[in-house]
Amino acid sequence: MQQLNIILEPLTREAFAPFGDVVEIEGAKHFAINRGTVERYNDVATVDTSEQDGRTLISIVCCNELATLPYTLPFVERHPLGSQSFIPMDNTPIVVAVAKAGEPPGSDHIRAFISNGQQGINYHKGVWHMPMLFLNADQRMIVIDRGGPGDNCEEHHFPEEEIVLSRT
Amino acid sequence: MQQLNIILEPLTREAFAPFGDVVEIEGAKHFAINRGTVERYNDVATVDTSEQDGRTLISIVCCNELATLPYTLPFVERHPLGSQSFIPMDNTPIVVAVAKAGEPPGSDHIRAFISNGQQGINYHKGVWHMPMLFLNADQRMIVIDRGGPGDNCEEHHFPEEEIVLSRT
């Protein structure tokens, strides 16, 4: 089996733009609210959940099985009917692997990112991504995604390749 | 001026039910996803943002002015067109004061809660609440609320009363 090593890139708004949004205050439009006592960094991710009578869900995900780096990517999936956002509730870095929306990607189209702990992400509708992994057993993440009718998950596997994400 | 002292109650799903949802894993419906590696606590808050061509926003709020307890409630406000959720990104407790949706409340209809640090809240559409306050200067919160046309904020003041929130 062929092995492909993908080195994690630092998560930045610019680098992640082809795949979705980075949920962070850096670089976001902001203004004071509540008579100046609170600063609002506004509308940092595009929530797109209304297709086929969809609605927006708020959920929480927790770790059942801890992951470590280097990490072998099991497969990628996409949600053709809606966006999906993951935001850590406890300042823990997250690792994501992604490929652009469209035809199932070749392994050479996958990019992987690690966050700085202060960032969440929002996958745009149809963007291929690996299932969420946890590097910290106590981590919890807020999920903002679509609920509603229709088949909203497709998987794509790489049976001939071992795709490994690593820091170096 | 008359003074009214309101003692903070522990935030629980049951106590907060007349005003909205508690965003937490305790007591939430859950199931395993991603081949068992992740536990999803599903649909823990009712996002209600579509009225008058509204859409769901994800934003982040940060502290510009630190608050301390006891705290004098400045006023209450409501958003007649949509729900509004605040979820801490860093395990910090939050304090909220609320009154049921409907006519502007009397001060004796206000209740106040303090979270355990692991909880967020979601105000249902039209619920009266005090502006968000920060007890920790570094705290950040995710906000999930409505953007779109229309006047979505009304305030109600208590000019004759000093309403004070305290732990005891």
Tab-separated table of C-alpha atoms in Angstrom, chain A residues 12-163:
chain	number	residue	atom	x	y	z
A	12	THR	CA	-5.394	30.635	8.842
A	13	ARG	CA	-8.375	32.339	7.297
A	14	GLU	CA	-6.584	32.698	3.962
A	15	ALA	CA	-5.312	29.123	3.738
A	16	PHE	CA	-8.687	27.684	4.743
A	17	ALA	CA	-10.782	29.941	2.466
A	18	PRO	CA	-11.269	27.338	-0.314
A	19	PHE	CA	-12.893	25.021	2.233
A	20	GLY	CA	-14.754	27.252	4.641
A	21	ASP	CA	-14.427	29.802	7.409
A	22	VAL	CA	-12.158	30.088	10.428
A	23	VAL	CA	-14.204	31.037	13.491
A	24	GLU	CA	-11.895	33.479	15.261
A	25	ILE	CA	-11.693	37.101	16.234
A	26	GLU	CA	-8.459	37.877	14.396
A	27	GLY	CA	-9.262	39.660	11.153
A	28	ALA	CA	-13.029	39.712	11.765
A	29	LYS	CA	-15.261	42.759	11.403
A	30	HIS	CA	-16.132	43.982	14.878
A	31	PHE	CA	-18.030	46.687	16.699
A	32	ALA	CA	-19.015	47.537	20.269
A	33	ILE	CA	-22.453	46.568	21.576
A	34	ASN	CA	-24.283	46.854	24.909
A	35	ARG	CA	-23.207	50.494	25.415
A	36	GLY	CA	-19.586	49.666	24.729
A	37	THR	CA	-19.170	46.940	27.342
A	38	VAL	CA	-18.947	44.104	24.792
A	39	GLU	CA	-17.095	43.771	21.485
A	40	ARG	CA	-18.886	41.731	18.830
A	41	TYR	CA	-16.858	40.034	16.072
A	42	ASN	CA	-19.732	39.666	13.697
A	43	ASP	CA	-20.861	36.996	11.285
A	44	VAL	CA	-17.602	35.050	11.126
A	45	ALA	CA	-19.014	31.947	9.372
A	46	THR	CA	-21.582	31.300	6.671
A	47	VAL	CA	-24.336	29.093	8.077
A	48	ASP	CA	-26.025	27.357	5.145
A	49	THR	CA	-28.592	24.873	6.427
A	50	SER	CA	-31.917	25.687	4.791
A	51	GLU	CA	-31.726	23.407	1.743
A	52	GLN	CA	-34.553	20.811	1.488
A	53	ASP	CA	-36.407	22.146	4.525
A	54	GLY	CA	-33.305	22.005	6.695
A	55	ARG	CA	-32.905	23.848	9.964
A	56	THR	CA	-29.908	24.880	12.062
A	57	LEU	CA	-28.935	22.588	14.943
A	58	ILE	CA	-26.700	23.364	17.905
A	59	SER	CA	-25.084	20.205	19.266
A	60	ILE	CA	-22.061	19.267	21.379
A	61	VAL	CA	-19.553	16.544	20.517
A	62	CYS	CA	-17.240	14.774	22.946
A	63	CYS	CA	-14.411	12.289	22.613
A	64	ASN	CA	-15.110	8.552	22.725
A	65	GLU	CA	-11.757	7.510	21.293
A	66	LEU	CA	-8.597	9.547	21.631
A	67	ALA	CA	-6.438	10.154	18.548
A	68	THR	CA	-2.704	10.791	18.385
A	69	LEU	CA	-0.380	12.230	15.766
A	70	PRO	CA	0.811	10.923	13.362
A	71	TYR	CA	-2.777	9.999	12.453
A	72	THR	CA	-3.981	7.807	9.609
A	73	LEU	CA	-6.904	9.410	7.835
A	74	PRO	CA	-9.712	6.837	7.714
A	75	PHE	CA	-11.733	8.439	4.876
A	76	VAL	CA	-13.274	11.762	3.923
A	77	GLU	CA	-16.935	12.693	3.918
A	78	ARG	CA	-19.102	15.554	2.714
A	79	HIS	CA	-22.473	17.005	3.590
A	80	PRO	CA	-24.100	18.015	0.303
A	81	LEU	CA	-27.049	19.758	1.974
A	82	GLY	CA	-25.399	22.044	4.479
A	83	SER	CA	-22.491	23.702	6.208
A	84	GLN	CA	-21.017	22.292	9.414
A	85	SER	CA	-19.124	24.218	12.067
A	86	PHE	CA	-16.969	22.862	14.910
A	87	ILE	CA	-15.893	25.235	17.664
A	88	PRO	CA	-13.873	24.055	20.696
A	89	MET	CA	-15.366	25.007	24.075
A	90	ASP	CA	-12.063	24.801	25.910
A	91	ASN	CA	-9.189	26.351	23.947
A	92	THR	CA	-7.904	23.019	22.635
A	93	PRO	CA	-6.339	22.810	19.161
A	94	ILE	CA	-8.202	20.891	16.491
A	95	VAL	CA	-6.899	19.032	13.445
A	96	VAL	CA	-8.831	18.979	10.188
A	97	ALA	CA	-8.157	17.477	6.768
A	98	VAL	CA	-10.077	18.844	3.803
A	99	ALA	CA	-10.517	18.836	0.037
A	100	LYS	CA	-12.567	21.152	-2.152
A	101	ALA	CA	-16.249	20.524	-2.830
A	102	GLY	CA	-16.965	18.668	-6.048
A	103	GLU	CA	-15.903	15.274	-7.379
A	104	PRO	CA	-14.344	12.910	-4.803
A	105	PRO	CA	-10.750	14.083	-4.334
A	106	GLY	CA	-7.505	12.328	-5.056
A	107	SER	CA	-5.276	11.965	-2.019
A	108	ASP	CA	-2.960	14.613	-3.479
A	109	HIS	CA	-5.774	17.163	-3.162
A	110	ILE	CA	-6.078	16.794	0.589
A	111	ARG	CA	-4.726	19.495	2.894
A	112	ALA	CA	-4.581	19.337	6.657
A	113	PHE	CA	-4.528	22.064	9.290
A	114	ILE	CA	-3.974	22.422	13.014
A	115	SER	CA	-5.589	25.296	14.904
A	116	ASN	CA	-4.043	27.501	17.565
A	117	GLY	CA	-6.610	26.517	20.203
A	118	GLN	CA	-8.571	29.775	19.854
A	119	GLN	CA	-10.105	28.867	16.516
A	120	GLY	CA	-13.090	26.942	15.250
A	121	ILE	CA	-13.884	26.054	11.651
A	122	ASN	CA	-16.939	26.041	9.418
A	123	TYR	CA	-16.969	23.683	6.441
A	124	HIS	CA	-18.889	25.082	3.531
A	125	LYS	CA	-21.596	22.904	2.032
A	126	GLY	CA	-20.150	19.930	0.158
A	127	VAL	CA	-16.515	20.352	1.270
A	128	TRP	CA	-14.785	16.986	1.784
A	129	HIS	CA	-13.339	16.559	5.259
A	130	MET	CA	-12.146	13.846	7.543
A	131	PRO	CA	-14.284	12.851	10.533
A	132	MET	CA	-13.597	14.964	13.598
A	133	LEU	CA	-10.788	13.690	15.789
A	134	PHE	CA	-9.901	14.518	19.379
A	135	LEU	CA	-6.354	15.035	20.628
A	136	ASN	CA	-7.620	15.701	24.165
A	137	ALA	CA	-9.989	13.256	25.866
A	138	ASP	CA	-11.759	16.061	27.740
A	139	GLN	CA	-12.312	18.290	24.728
A	140	ARG	CA	-15.829	19.348	23.823
A	141	MET	CA	-16.868	21.138	20.658
A	142	ILE	CA	-19.959	23.050	19.671
A	143	VAL	CA	-21.376	21.863	16.345
A	144	ILE	CA	-23.615	24.099	14.250
A	145	ASP	CA	-24.978	22.156	11.307
A	146	ARG	CA	-28.093	21.098	9.447
A	147	GLY	CA	-30.929	18.869	10.554
A	148	GLY	CA	-33.771	17.840	8.268
A	149	PRO	CA	-34.834	15.435	5.550
A	150	GLY	CA	-32.510	14.037	2.898
A	151	ASP	CA	-29.257	12.108	2.767
A	152	ASN	CA	-26.651	14.570	3.963
A	153	CYS	CA	-23.522	12.420	4.272
A	154	GLU	CA	-21.358	10.793	1.597
A	155	GLU	CA	-18.057	9.029	2.246
A	156	HIS	CA	-15.028	8.619	-0.008
A	157	HIS	CA	-12.321	6.042	0.793
A	158	PHE	CA	-8.736	5.551	-0.359
A	159	PRO	CA	-8.317	1.763	-0.365
A	160	GLU	CA	-4.936	1.831	-2.117
A	161	GLU	CA	-3.281	4.429	0.099
A	162	GLU	CA	-2.329	5.057	3.687
A	163	ILE	CA	-2.683	8.808	4.213
